[in-house]
Each structure stands twice: as C-alpha cells, then as structure tokens.
Short mmCIF file of C-alpha atoms in Angstrom, two decimals:
data_model
loop_
_atom_site.label_atom_id
_atom_site.label_comp_id
_atom_site.label_asym_id
_atom_site.label_seq_id
_atom_site.Cartn_x
_atom_site.Cartn_y
_atom_site.Cartn_z
CA MET A 1 9.48 -2.94 -10.23
CA ALA A 2 9.74 -4.90 -13.43
CA GLY A 3 7.14 -7.34 -14.63
CA PRO A 4 3.35 -7.42 -14.37
CA TRP A 5 1.59 -7.89 -11.09
CA THR A 6 -1.91 -8.08 -9.75
CA PHE A 7 -3.09 -5.31 -7.49
CA THR A 8 -5.97 -6.44 -5.26
CA LEU A 9 -8.26 -4.19 -3.26
CA ILE A 10 -10.55 -5.99 -0.86
CA CYS A 11 -13.32 -4.00 0.74
CA GLY A 12 -15.28 -6.05 3.24
CA LEU A 13 -18.05 -5.84 5.78
CA LEU A 14 -17.59 -8.27 8.66
CA ALA A 15 -20.10 -7.66 11.44
CA ALA A 16 -19.26 -10.12 14.16
CA THR A 17 -19.27 -11.23 17.75
CA LEU A 18 -15.74 -12.20 18.72
CA VAL A 19 -14.90 -14.94 21.18
CA GLN A 20 -11.52 -13.41 21.96
CA ALA A 21 -11.49 -9.77 20.88
CA THR A 22 -8.16 -8.02 20.44
CA LEU A 23 -7.31 -4.48 19.46
CA SER A 24 -7.05 -3.98 15.74
CA PRO A 25 -5.55 -0.92 14.03
CA PRO A 26 -7.38 1.17 11.42
CA ALA A 27 -5.05 -0.20 8.72
CA VAL A 28 -2.24 -2.69 8.23
CA LEU A 29 0.31 -2.47 5.42
CA SER A 30 2.13 -5.74 4.68
CA LEU A 31 5.26 -5.71 2.54
CA GLY A 32 6.46 -9.02 1.20
CA PRO A 33 10.03 -10.09 0.39
CA GLU A 34 9.68 -8.87 -3.21
CA VAL A 35 9.02 -5.28 -2.16
CA ILE A 36 11.76 -5.32 0.49
CA LYS A 37 14.21 -6.71 -2.08
CA GLU A 38 13.41 -4.00 -4.64
CA LYS A 39 13.50 -1.15 -2.13
CA LEU A 40 16.69 -2.30 -0.41
CA THR A 41 18.41 -2.89 -3.76
CA GLN A 42 17.62 0.68 -4.80
CA SER A 43 18.77 2.02 -1.44
CA LEU A 44 22.10 0.17 -1.78
CA LYS A 45 22.56 1.68 -5.24
CA ASN A 46 21.84 5.14 -3.85
CA ARG A 47 24.53 4.56 -1.23
CA ASN A 48 27.04 3.37 -3.88
CA ALA A 49 27.61 0.14 -2.02
CA ALA A 50 29.50 -1.38 -4.96
CA SER A 51 32.08 1.41 -4.81
CA ILE A 52 32.74 0.55 -1.15
CA LEU A 53 33.90 -2.89 -2.28
CA GLN A 54 36.38 -1.30 -4.67
CA GLN A 55 37.93 0.49 -1.72
CA LEU A 56 38.54 -2.64 0.38
CA PRO A 57 42.15 -2.50 1.72
CA LEU A 58 43.26 -5.85 0.29
CA LEU A 59 46.97 -4.99 0.20
CA SER A 60 47.02 -3.84 3.82
CA ALA A 61 45.30 -7.04 4.89
CA VAL A 62 47.84 -9.20 3.07
CA GLN A 63 50.83 -7.25 4.39
CA LYS A 64 49.62 -7.74 7.96
CA GLU A 65 49.80 -11.50 7.64
CA ARG A 66 52.67 -12.99 9.71
CA SER A 67 52.85 -16.43 8.10
CA TRP A 68 55.08 -15.64 5.14
CA SER A 69 57.82 -18.09 6.26
CA LEU A 70 58.47 -21.43 4.56
CA PHE A 71 57.40 -19.90 1.28
CA PHE A 72 58.62 -19.71 -2.28
CA LEU A 73 61.49 -20.83 -4.46
CA GLY A 74 64.88 -19.23 -4.09
CA GLY A 75 64.48 -18.40 -0.36
CA LEU A 76 62.61 -15.10 -0.86
CA VAL A 77 60.60 -15.69 2.35
CA ASN A 78 59.23 -12.41 3.78
CA ALA A 79 60.87 -10.35 1.05
CA ILE A 80 58.24 -11.64 -1.36
CA ARG A 81 55.94 -8.90 -0.16
CA ASN A 82 58.21 -6.44 -1.87
CA TYR A 83 57.27 -8.00 -5.21
CA ILE A 84 53.64 -6.87 -4.82
CA ILE A 85 53.20 -3.39 -6.27
CA TRP A 86 49.46 -3.10 -5.61
CA LEU A 87 46.46 -5.28 -4.88
CA LYS A 88 42.95 -3.93 -5.12
CA VAL A 89 39.39 -4.63 -6.28
CA THR A 90 39.07 -3.42 -9.87
CA SER A 91 35.37 -4.17 -10.36
CA ALA A 92 32.54 -5.09 -7.97
CA ASN A 93 28.85 -5.87 -8.23
CA LEU A 94 26.08 -6.62 -5.79
CA LEU A 95 24.08 -9.36 -7.46
CA GLN A 96 20.35 -9.89 -7.02
CA LEU A 97 19.73 -9.98 -3.31
CA GLN A 98 17.27 -12.30 -1.62
CA VAL A 99 14.88 -11.68 1.24
CA GLN A 100 13.32 -14.73 2.83
CA PRO A 101 11.81 -15.82 6.14
CA SER A 102 14.32 -16.74 8.79
CA GLU A 103 14.12 -19.87 10.87
CA ALA A 104 12.85 -17.57 13.60
CA SER A 105 9.28 -16.67 12.60
CA GLN A 106 9.61 -12.99 13.49
CA LYS A 107 12.76 -12.34 11.47
CA LEU A 108 13.73 -12.00 7.81
CA MET A 109 17.01 -13.15 6.29
CA VAL A 110 18.73 -10.91 3.74
CA LYS A 111 21.32 -12.45 1.44
CA ILE A 112 23.45 -10.23 -0.82
CA PRO A 113 25.74 -12.07 -3.28
CA LEU A 114 28.97 -10.18 -4.05
CA ASP A 115 30.92 -10.57 -7.27
CA MET A 116 34.35 -8.92 -7.48
CA VAL A 117 37.48 -8.96 -9.60
CA ALA A 118 40.73 -8.07 -7.84
CA GLY A 119 43.92 -7.10 -9.63
CA LEU A 120 47.40 -8.09 -8.41
CA ASN A 121 50.29 -6.11 -9.87
CA THR A 122 53.71 -7.70 -9.29
CA THR A 123 57.21 -7.09 -10.57
CA LEU A 124 57.37 -10.75 -11.61
CA VAL A 125 55.17 -10.13 -14.64
CA LYS A 126 54.12 -7.10 -16.69
CA THR A 127 50.44 -8.08 -16.89
CA ILE A 128 47.87 -7.73 -14.09
CA VAL A 129 47.01 -10.98 -12.31
CA GLN A 130 43.20 -11.09 -12.02
CA MET A 131 41.40 -12.94 -9.26
CA HIS A 132 37.66 -13.67 -9.24
CA ILE A 133 36.10 -13.28 -5.78
CA GLU A 134 32.61 -14.54 -4.94
CA THR A 135 31.02 -14.33 -1.51
CA GLU A 136 27.69 -13.63 0.16
CA VAL A 137 26.69 -11.18 2.87
CA GLN A 138 23.95 -12.26 5.23
CA ALA A 139 21.96 -10.10 7.65
CA ILE A 140 18.82 -10.34 9.77
CA ILE A 141 15.86 -7.95 9.78
CA GLN A 142 14.05 -7.93 13.11
CA VAL A 143 12.02 -5.72 15.42
CA GLU A 144 13.73 -4.06 18.37
CA SER A 145 12.02 -2.47 21.37
CA SER A 146 13.47 0.55 23.15
CA GLU A 147 13.42 1.12 26.90
CA ARG A 148 10.35 3.32 26.43
CA GLY A 149 8.52 0.55 24.64
CA HIS A 150 8.83 1.98 21.12
CA THR A 151 9.53 -0.58 18.41
CA HIS A 152 11.37 -0.22 15.14
CA PHE A 153 13.08 -2.36 12.51
CA ILE A 154 16.81 -2.99 12.69
CA LEU A 155 19.29 -4.90 10.54
CA THR A 156 21.64 -7.07 12.61
CA ASN A 157 24.14 -9.94 12.35
CA CYS A 158 25.63 -8.62 9.12
CA LEU A 159 28.52 -10.87 8.12
CA THR A 160 30.03 -13.07 5.44
CA SER A 161 31.52 -16.46 6.25
CA GLN A 162 34.56 -18.18 4.81
CA GLY A 163 32.24 -20.96 3.71
CA SER A 164 30.59 -18.65 1.16
CA LEU A 165 33.92 -17.25 -0.08
CA HIS A 166 35.41 -18.54 -3.33
CA ILE A 167 38.56 -17.04 -4.91
CA SER A 168 40.06 -18.21 -8.19
CA LEU A 169 42.46 -17.00 -10.89
CA LEU A 170 40.81 -15.77 -14.07
CA HIS A 171 43.90 -16.54 -16.13
CA LYS A 172 46.83 -18.87 -15.47
CA LEU A 173 50.33 -17.42 -15.79
CA SER A 174 53.84 -18.69 -15.02
CA PHE A 175 54.46 -21.17 -12.24
CA ARG A 176 56.13 -18.57 -9.99
CA VAL A 177 53.35 -16.00 -10.52
CA ASN A 178 50.61 -18.59 -9.97
CA LEU A 179 52.31 -19.68 -6.77
CA LEU A 180 52.49 -16.10 -5.55
CA ALA A 181 48.86 -15.48 -6.48
CA ASN A 182 47.71 -18.65 -4.72
CA LYS A 183 49.54 -17.57 -1.57
CA VAL A 184 47.91 -14.13 -1.74
CA MET A 185 44.48 -15.72 -2.23
CA GLY A 186 45.14 -17.91 0.78
CA PHE A 187 45.71 -14.85 2.92
CA LEU A 188 42.56 -13.16 1.58
CA VAL A 189 40.32 -16.03 2.68
CA PRO A 190 40.43 -15.15 6.41
CA ALA A 191 40.87 -11.41 5.80
CA LEU A 192 37.98 -10.72 3.38
CA PRO A 193 35.06 -11.61 5.71
CA GLN A 194 36.34 -9.19 8.32
CA MET A 195 36.89 -6.45 5.72
CA VAL A 196 33.34 -6.87 4.36
CA LYS A 197 31.96 -6.76 7.89
CA SER A 198 33.85 -3.60 8.82
CA GLU A 199 33.58 -1.74 5.50
CA LEU A 200 30.38 -2.87 3.74
CA CYS A 201 28.03 -3.85 6.58
CA PRO A 202 27.79 -0.29 7.97
CA VAL A 203 26.74 0.87 4.50
CA ILE A 204 24.12 -1.90 4.30
CA ARG A 205 22.71 -0.84 7.66
CA VAL A 206 22.48 2.79 6.57
CA ALA A 207 20.82 1.73 3.31
CA PHE A 208 18.31 -0.30 5.30
CA GLU A 209 17.54 2.73 7.48
CA ASP A 210 17.07 4.79 4.30
CA MET A 211 14.63 2.17 3.01
CA CYS A 212 12.65 2.28 6.25
CA ALA A 213 12.46 6.07 6.06
CA ASP A 214 11.26 5.83 2.45
CA LEU A 215 8.54 3.39 3.47
CA LEU A 216 7.40 5.74 6.23
CA ARG A 217 7.22 8.59 3.73
CA LEU A 218 5.27 6.33 1.40
CA VAL A 219 2.77 5.57 4.18
CA ARG A 220 2.40 9.23 5.13
CA VAL A 221 1.56 10.54 1.65
CA PRO A 222 -1.93 12.07 2.05
CA ILE A 223 -4.72 10.48 0.04
CA SER A 224 -6.91 13.16 -1.50
CA LEU A 225 -10.65 12.79 -0.94
CA GLY A 226 -12.13 15.82 -2.66
CA PHE A 227 -11.41 18.74 -0.32
CA ASN A 228 -10.38 16.33 2.43
CA HIS A 229 -7.28 14.22 3.01
CA LEU A 230 -6.83 10.80 4.57
CA GLU A 231 -3.47 10.26 6.25
CA PHE A 232 -1.82 7.25 7.85
CA GLU A 233 0.82 7.14 10.58
CA LEU A 234 2.84 4.29 12.02
CA LEU A 235 1.49 2.61 15.15
CA SER A 236 3.88 -0.32 15.39
CA PRO A 237 5.98 -2.55 13.14
CA ALA A 238 6.09 -6.34 13.13
CA ILE A 239 7.31 -9.29 11.08
CA LYS A 240 4.72 -12.00 10.51
CA SER A 241 4.23 -14.74 7.94
CA GLY A 242 7.46 -13.82 6.17
CA ALA A 243 6.44 -10.19 5.63
CA ILE A 244 6.93 -6.79 7.22
CA GLN A 245 3.68 -5.53 8.75
CA LEU A 246 3.07 -1.90 9.62
CA SER A 247 0.07 -1.26 11.86
CA LEU A 248 -1.23 2.19 11.00
CA ARG A 249 -3.44 4.80 12.60
CA ALA A 250 -5.44 7.16 10.41
CA LYS A 251 -6.92 10.63 10.43
CA LEU A 252 -9.18 12.58 8.11
CA SER A 253 -8.51 16.30 7.65
CA ASP A 254 -10.39 19.07 5.87
CA SER A 255 -9.01 21.55 3.35
CA GLN A 256 -7.69 23.76 6.18
CA GLY A 257 -5.76 20.87 7.70
CA LYS A 258 -8.16 20.57 10.64
CA VAL A 259 -8.63 16.99 11.81
CA THR A 260 -12.30 16.10 11.41
CA ASN A 261 -12.17 12.38 12.15
CA MET A 262 -9.63 10.32 14.04
CA PHE A 263 -9.54 6.52 14.03
CA ASN A 264 -9.00 4.49 17.20
CA ASP A 265 -8.00 0.89 17.67
CA SER A 266 -11.15 -1.21 17.83
CA LEU A 267 -11.99 -4.35 19.78
CA ALA A 268 -12.61 -6.29 16.59
CA SER A 269 -9.92 -8.66 15.39
CA LEU A 270 -8.49 -7.57 12.07
CA THR A 271 -8.05 -10.82 10.15
CA LEU A 272 -5.05 -10.53 7.84
CA PRO A 273 -4.90 -12.70 4.71
CA THR A 274 -1.51 -14.19 3.93
CA LEU A 275 0.42 -12.50 1.15
CA ASP A 276 1.29 -15.75 -0.65
CA SER A 277 2.81 -14.39 -3.88
CA ALA A 278 1.54 -10.84 -3.29
CA PRO A 279 4.32 -8.24 -3.06
CA PHE A 280 2.27 -6.14 -0.65
CA SER A 281 -1.17 -5.67 0.87
CA LEU A 282 -3.09 -2.88 2.57
CA ILE A 283 -5.92 -3.82 4.92
CA VAL A 284 -8.24 -0.95 5.83
CA ARG A 285 -11.00 -1.15 8.42
CA GLN A 286 -14.67 -0.54 7.55
CA ASP A 287 -15.01 2.71 9.50
CA VAL A 288 -12.07 4.24 7.61
CA VAL A 289 -13.54 3.35 4.22
CA ASN A 290 -16.97 4.61 5.19
CA SER A 291 -15.45 7.91 6.26
CA ALA A 292 -13.61 8.14 2.93
CA VAL A 293 -16.87 7.62 1.03
CA ALA A 294 -18.59 10.11 3.32
CA ALA A 295 -15.86 12.68 2.64
CA LEU A 296 -16.47 12.34 -1.10
CA LEU A 297 -20.25 12.31 -0.77
CA SER A 298 -21.00 14.91 1.89
CA PRO A 299 -24.69 15.72 2.68
CA GLU A 300 -26.26 18.22 0.29
CA LYS A 301 -29.52 19.99 -0.51
CA PHE A 302 -30.98 20.31 -4.01
CA ALA A 303 -33.86 22.52 -5.16
CA VAL A 304 -34.88 21.89 -8.78
CA LEU A 305 -37.49 23.62 -10.95
CA LEU A 306 -38.65 20.27 -12.25
CA ASP A 307 -40.85 21.51 -15.11
CA TYR A 308 -37.98 23.57 -16.57
CA VAL A 309 -35.22 21.02 -16.18
CA PHE A 310 -37.08 17.72 -16.60
CA PRO A 311 -40.53 18.49 -18.09
CA LYS A 312 -41.23 14.80 -18.77
CA LEU A 313 -40.59 13.91 -15.14
CA ALA A 314 -42.77 16.85 -14.06
CA ARG A 315 -45.69 15.45 -16.07
CA GLN A 316 -45.15 11.98 -14.61
CA LEU A 317 -45.02 13.42 -11.09
CA LYS A 318 -48.30 15.28 -11.67
CA SER A 319 -49.90 12.10 -12.95
CA SER A 320 -48.77 10.14 -9.90
CA ILE A 321 -49.97 12.84 -7.47
CA SER A 322 -53.36 12.91 -9.22
CA LEU A 323 -53.87 9.31 -8.04
CA ILE A 324 -53.65 10.69 -4.50
CA SER A 325 -55.36 14.06 -4.90
CA GLU A 326 -56.68 15.66 -8.12
CA LYS A 327 -56.82 18.99 -6.33
CA ALA A 328 -53.16 18.86 -5.37
CA ALA A 329 -52.12 17.76 -8.86
CA ASN A 330 -53.97 20.75 -10.41
CA GLN A 331 -52.06 23.13 -8.09
CA LEU A 332 -48.71 22.11 -9.58
CA GLY A 333 -47.48 25.08 -11.58
CA PRO A 334 -44.60 25.62 -14.01
CA THR A 335 -42.41 26.71 -11.07
CA GLN A 336 -43.01 23.54 -9.07
CA ILE A 337 -39.96 22.64 -6.96
CA VAL A 338 -38.55 19.33 -5.90
CA LYS A 339 -36.23 19.48 -2.90
CA ILE A 340 -33.82 16.64 -2.17
CA VAL A 341 -31.75 16.52 1.01
CA THR A 342 -29.20 13.78 1.64
CA GLN A 343 -28.99 13.10 5.37
CA ASN A 344 -26.19 11.68 7.49
CA THR A 345 -23.39 10.03 5.52
CA PRO A 346 -23.67 7.24 2.95
CA VAL A 347 -22.45 3.80 3.92
CA LEU A 348 -20.61 1.34 1.70
CA LEU A 349 -22.18 -2.12 2.03
CA LEU A 350 -20.86 -5.36 0.61
CA HIS A 351 -22.84 -8.53 0.07
CA GLU A 352 -22.20 -11.67 -1.96
CA GLY A 353 -19.45 -10.08 -4.02
CA ASN A 354 -21.47 -6.96 -4.82
CA ALA A 355 -21.04 -3.45 -3.43
CA LYS A 356 -23.64 -0.79 -2.88
CA VAL A 357 -23.87 2.62 -1.26
CA ALA A 358 -26.82 3.15 1.07
CA GLN A 359 -28.07 6.59 2.06
CA GLN A 360 -31.00 8.38 3.66
CA ILE A 361 -32.83 11.05 1.69
CA VAL A 362 -35.56 13.60 2.43
CA PHE A 363 -37.80 14.28 -0.59
CA GLU A 364 -40.26 17.21 -0.80
CA VAL A 365 -42.55 18.58 -3.52
CA PHE A 366 -43.72 22.24 -3.58
CA ALA A 367 -46.56 23.32 -5.85
CA THR A 368 -44.74 26.54 -6.87
CA ASN A 369 -41.61 28.44 -5.99
CA GLU A 370 -43.72 30.67 -3.71
CA ALA A 371 -45.31 27.83 -1.75
CA GLY A 372 -44.40 27.97 1.93
CA TYR A 373 -45.16 24.35 2.67
CA PRO A 374 -44.60 21.19 0.65
CA PHE A 375 -47.35 18.85 -0.48
CA PHE A 376 -45.56 16.13 1.42
CA THR A 377 -42.22 15.17 2.92
CA LEU A 378 -40.95 11.65 2.36
CA GLY A 379 -38.11 9.81 4.01
CA ILE A 380 -36.30 7.49 1.62
CA GLU A 381 -33.81 4.73 2.29
CA ALA A 382 -32.05 4.44 -1.05
CA SER A 383 -29.18 2.35 -2.37
CA SER A 384 -27.05 2.38 -5.50
CA GLU A 385 -24.85 -0.27 -7.08
CA ALA A 386 -21.21 0.68 -6.51
CA GLN A 387 -18.84 -0.10 -9.35
CA PHE A 388 -15.09 0.00 -8.75
CA TYR A 389 -12.59 0.37 -11.57
CA THR A 390 -9.18 1.91 -12.05
CA GLU A 391 -7.53 4.53 -14.19
CA GLY A 392 -3.76 4.42 -13.79
CA ASN A 393 -3.06 4.66 -10.07
CA ARG A 394 -6.53 5.95 -9.22
CA VAL A 395 -9.29 3.90 -7.65
CA MET A 396 -12.58 4.97 -9.20
CA LEU A 397 -16.06 4.56 -7.72
CA ASN A 398 -19.18 5.01 -9.85
CA LEU A 399 -22.80 4.65 -8.71
CA ASN A 400 -25.02 2.76 -11.14
CA LYS A 401 -28.79 3.01 -10.85
CA ILE A 402 -30.60 3.85 -7.64
CA ARG A 403 -33.27 2.01 -5.71
CA SER A 404 -35.82 3.35 -3.26
CA ASP A 405 -35.67 0.45 -0.84
CA ARG A 406 -38.09 2.03 1.61
CA ILE A 407 -40.25 5.17 1.48
CA TYR A 408 -42.14 6.43 4.52
CA HIS A 409 -44.21 9.48 5.48
CA MET A 410 -42.55 12.30 7.39
CA ASN A 411 -45.25 14.88 6.73
CA SER A 412 -48.20 15.27 4.36
CA GLY A 413 -50.43 18.21 3.50
CA ILE A 414 -52.59 16.24 1.08
CA GLY A 415 -53.66 13.46 3.41
CA LEU A 416 -52.29 10.02 4.02
CA PHE A 417 -51.50 7.85 1.01
CA THR A 418 -49.63 4.72 0.03
CA THR A 419 -46.06 5.70 -0.73
CA ASP A 420 -45.84 2.92 -3.33
CA LEU A 421 -47.87 5.21 -5.61
CA LEU A 422 -44.87 7.54 -5.82
CA LYS A 423 -42.07 4.99 -5.73
CA ASP A 424 -41.42 4.85 -9.49
CA ILE A 425 -41.44 8.60 -10.13
CA VAL A 426 -39.42 9.36 -6.99
CA THR A 427 -36.78 6.82 -8.06
CA LYS A 428 -36.65 8.35 -11.56
CA ILE A 429 -36.18 11.83 -10.11
CA LEU A 430 -33.39 10.64 -7.82
CA PHE A 431 -31.74 8.91 -10.79
CA SER A 432 -31.89 12.10 -12.88
CA ILE A 433 -30.89 14.62 -10.20
CA LEU A 434 -29.06 13.00 -7.28
CA LEU A 435 -27.06 10.28 -9.04
CA PRO A 436 -25.31 12.55 -11.63
CA ASN A 437 -24.36 14.96 -8.87
CA GLU A 438 -22.83 12.23 -6.71
CA ASN A 439 -20.98 10.66 -9.62
CA GLY A 440 -19.59 14.08 -10.41
CA LYS A 441 -18.05 14.19 -6.93
CA LEU A 442 -16.60 10.72 -7.41
CA ARG A 443 -15.21 11.39 -10.88
CA SER A 444 -11.73 12.43 -9.70
CA GLY A 445 -11.26 9.06 -7.97
CA ILE A 446 -8.88 8.24 -5.13
CA THR A 447 -5.20 8.41 -6.02
CA ILE A 448 -3.16 5.65 -4.37
CA SER A 449 0.36 7.00 -4.84
CA MET A 450 2.06 3.84 -3.57
CA ILE A 451 0.93 2.00 -6.71
CA LYS A 452 3.32 3.97 -8.92
CA THR A 453 5.92 4.35 -6.19
CA LEU A 454 6.17 0.58 -6.01
CA GLY A 455 6.25 0.21 -9.80
CA PHE A 456 2.62 -0.28 -10.87
CA GLU A 457 1.32 1.62 -13.90
CA GLU A 458 -1.75 -0.09 -15.32
CA ALA A 459 -4.58 -1.92 -13.62
CA THR A 460 -7.74 -3.86 -14.33
CA VAL A 461 -10.35 -4.70 -11.72
CA SER A 462 -12.21 -7.90 -10.87
CA VAL A 463 -14.46 -8.88 -7.98
CA THR A 464 -13.76 -11.82 -5.66
CA ASN A 465 -15.30 -13.10 -2.43
CA LEU A 466 -13.44 -13.87 0.77
CA ARG A 467 -14.93 -15.37 3.92
CA GLY A 468 -13.53 -14.44 7.31
CA SER A 469 -12.98 -16.70 10.29
CA GLY A 470 -14.12 -16.16 13.87
CA TYR A 471 -17.00 -13.95 12.76
CA THR A 472 -20.73 -14.20 12.28
CA LEU A 473 -20.79 -12.65 8.85
CA GLY A 474 -23.22 -9.86 8.18
CA GLY A 475 -21.88 -9.71 4.63
CA PHE A 476 -19.02 -10.89 2.48
CA PRO A 477 -15.85 -8.97 1.70
CA MET A 478 -15.53 -7.92 -1.89
CA GLY A 479 -12.20 -8.02 -3.65
CA LEU A 480 -11.18 -5.75 -6.48
CA ALA A 481 -8.12 -7.16 -8.25
CA TRP A 482 -5.99 -4.91 -10.42
CA GLU A 483 -3.67 -6.47 -12.96
CA GLY A 484 -0.93 -4.38 -14.47
CA SER A 485 2.73 -3.73 -15.13
CA SER A 486 5.21 -0.91 -15.37
CA ASP A 487 5.27 -1.29 -19.15
CA GLY A 488 1.57 -1.31 -19.87
CA PRO A 489 -1.54 -3.41 -19.43
CA CYS A 490 -1.00 -7.02 -18.51
CA VAL A 491 -2.31 -9.47 -21.07
CA GLY A 492 -2.48 -13.05 -19.79
CA ALA A 493 -2.63 -14.46 -16.32
CA ALA A 494 0.60 -16.43 -16.44
CA TYR A 495 2.57 -13.48 -15.05
CA THR A 496 0.08 -12.10 -12.54
CA ALA A 497 0.51 -12.09 -8.79
CA SER A 498 -1.64 -10.46 -6.14
CA ALA A 499 -0.11 -7.16 -5.14
CA MET A 500 -2.44 -5.25 -2.90
CA VAL A 501 -5.28 -6.02 -0.59
CA MET A 502 -7.46 -3.39 1.01
CA SER A 503 -10.00 -4.99 3.33
CA VAL A 504 -12.64 -3.19 5.33
CA LEU A 505 -13.69 -4.77 8.57
CA GLN A 506 -16.79 -3.82 10.52
CA SER A 507 -15.89 -3.39 14.17
CA GLN A 508 -18.16 -4.77 16.85
CA GLY A 509 -20.46 -1.94 17.87
CA LEU A 510 -18.22 0.59 16.10
CA ARG A 511 -19.76 3.69 14.55
CA PRO A 512 -18.34 4.51 11.10
CA LEU A 513 -17.01 7.95 12.04
CA VAL A 514 -15.15 7.34 15.33
CA MET A 515 -11.34 7.60 15.13
CA CYS A 516 -8.25 8.37 17.26
CA PRO A 517 -5.59 11.12 17.24
CA CYS A 518 -2.35 10.68 15.39
CA PRO A 519 0.72 10.83 17.72
CA PRO A 520 4.15 12.27 16.88
CA ARG A 521 6.33 10.57 14.29
CA GLU A 522 7.95 7.31 15.36
CA ARG A 523 10.93 5.36 14.12
CA LEU A 524 10.31 2.50 11.74
#
C-alpha cells in the first residue's frame, strides 16, 4: 500500500459495571474502505480482469441487433453488416476502484471504472476506427446468513448502467465511416451493460472471494510469543460504520501445538472506536493481552551466589541485615544465596497514559549454599514501567526500572522486623537480577505479520489516552501510534493516518487466563 500511514496500538484497561452487558469477542479486526480497495484491486489483477474485457463479444452483440433497417446511404440496409470485418476491444483498464458506505448502513458500495478502446475494422477504410468506451461497474458488499445461521460476506448486484456508459470516436474519418461507426456505437449502448454483467461480474465475484480468503489467512497467521503461539479464528463478520468487521476468537498454544488457553466471549461490551481515516484496526481484549505477556514472562526461579556475581550488592545486603540482626549478618558467607521466585503471571496495567507490568515475587536469603533454611522469606508486589516501541513489523516491550510497591513477611528465622529496612537493597537486587532476565525474554518482540502484508514497513510509537463510555474506569487505555510507510520512515504529519488500533478491555469479573475453544474454519 503506497504512502505513509499511522499504525496505532491501543492497549487499555477498562474495569466496569455495565448497564446493558452484551457478549464481546476476544478481538475485532476492522478493515476500512482503503484496505478493501487495495486488496480487491490486487485480487482483480491476479484474476486478469482486464483481459476479460478484451474478450467481450462486441461483434456478436452488434450482429444480433434487428434494427438495421432505414439505415445508410445507397440503400445498403442490412447488408451493411457485411462491411464490418471485426470489432473488438483492443485495450482495457480497470481504473482506481472506490469502496464507500452504501445508503444501507450494513452494506458497502464498490465502484470500478472501466476504460476501454475498441477497434472497428471495415472494408470502407483501410485504417482501424477507434472508439473510446468509458463505463462503471457497481456492486454491493453485504453479509449473508445461511440456513444454519453461519454468516459470510458476499458481493451482489453487480451491474453497469447505460447512464454510466459513454462511447466516442477517438478520430474522425469520412462521413460514411463516421456514420457507420455512430450506428455501431448506438447498438453497443444497450449491449455493453449486459456483456459486462455476464462476462466481467463473475470474475469480480471470484476476485472478491479470493480477497476474503486472503483476509482469513491473514487473520490466522500465528503470532509467536516465545515458545508459544497466539492464533485468531473468525467468529462472525459484519459491516458497521463503513468498515468490514471481523469478530475473532483466540487461542494460545504451546510449542507442541497443545492449546493452553482458550478465550471465550465475555459479558463486557467491547467498545469499538470509529476508524475515521484509519485503514484498519485491531481491538484485543485485556485477558488476551495479559495472556500474551504471561506467555513471554512465564514464572521462574533464580538462585544467585550474590557475593560472586554482585559483590557490591552482597555488601549492601549484609549492611541492611545487620540493622535487623548483627548475628545473622555475620553468618553471611561468600556462598550466600539469594533466591527469587516469580509467582503467578504478570499483569499489564494501564493508567493515565502509562503502562506497567505488575507481578508477585518471593524473595529469600540463605547464609550459605549449604544452609537448609533461609534467614527470611519475603513476599513482594513489584511493578515495572512498560515501554512499547517498534522495530519494523515487531511490537517491542521493554521493562524500565522496578519498584517494590509492597513487601510483607512470609517467614522469618531472624525475628520480626520492618520490611522497609530491606526495601532499597531488595529493589536493587531485583533490578540487577530479575529485570535483565525478563527483558531478555522480551527482546525478540511480537511480530505482527499483517503490518507488512498490508504494506507497512516502518513505524514510530507514541502514547495517547482514550476514555471509554458506559464504564466506571479503573484505568485509562493507552495508545501506541506507529507512523510509517512502505518506502521508509515517515517524516512529517501531513501524510499520516491512523492505521491500527489494538485495545485491551477488562471484562467484568473476568480472570485474565480464561478463554474458549476455537471451532472449525468458517466462510468469510
């Protein structure tokens, strides 16, 4: 897709009580007229639609006309047909098609301008008489339901009217030849619309079906999450707000292809922002995004010989423990071990335009590598600033800093103490050990293949806020806007347009890791 666009990813947390709750899918992909136009244009090229126009049986249509009487100088009447050697389309082009909302809100109108040159070879003159033909094919995209209740997109009412047909001579010749040509053009006016309908419209319908199949393949491309994969499948199609909307179900699979999480419809209403000038948008629910983060940051255990790896931190830890117990501090040997266990799965939280990842951690200190019991066991509720950026078609997540928001006793062998005494050193140890490990897991990023498939190459990211409606907000959605083009980075906002939205919605009472099975493939 030529020209720079903006690619917007919105991740949001909307915890709410709904007045009128409706089922919402795990994800919704909206494709605006710009995307449909580009994809259908390519599909028509693949089907060689222009060559179909060059095969239109113009001569047969003219010869079938029965109104040749009262015509021509010299009383040639019906015999004039014998003066036509051949009549055919010599060149044809499908001009830039248009896709726009129909008067009916749940339909899209497709307009395909046709530009043709037809050649008339007659014995009256040695040169070819050229006629310029302009017309427009119109068709409707709508959703059709089968007897079993399955829905899919169809292209209907494909036709071209005489009102859009214009035929003219490219070059004037002799009076007799011009008169013959004008008569031929007169017969083509009623015949051409029917020929286009019978010859070209079937090809347009097949090209549309090809486009729908391509879009389904685009949706089904697995998104790699480390050793796991996130996959989407079609739930149902719709046309709303002048765009095609695909409601999607999702599943998370491990490296062996075993489904580990399946996403159900929730009772929370999935509020969809309008596309405006955005070519497409992808709205993803909160539980799906949290599962994606959890797949990248699975729970782990770390055991570190602190004095060998981080001697400075070991000295600071000893100093902090001495404020609690001098005896315990003196027992710390060169093989002292710090154990860190990340529990449950991290959660992506969004607030006031900022993102953070919250997680629960168990922190233990052993005097030596032979110690059977730790000095103490602490439970830590920690959070890190989450920074989103892009590299090509990859969405990158990096954790900056780490905070120990709450530290509490789980067990202590050196007596009770105020955990604030250890807050600074514990946070430093987590920053030095846990954070690099987690950022290493995130380094590969999340490849969104549809970015390049739809023509996006470069991207930059910015953060925006978006308030929802009908919700009591527990946080604000955060938007990450990518600007880019197929030719390189976009410089200047004059050519930007929002191109993708990924919004995460917190379902009412919905746990982050509850999902639903993916059914067999459906028609689009």
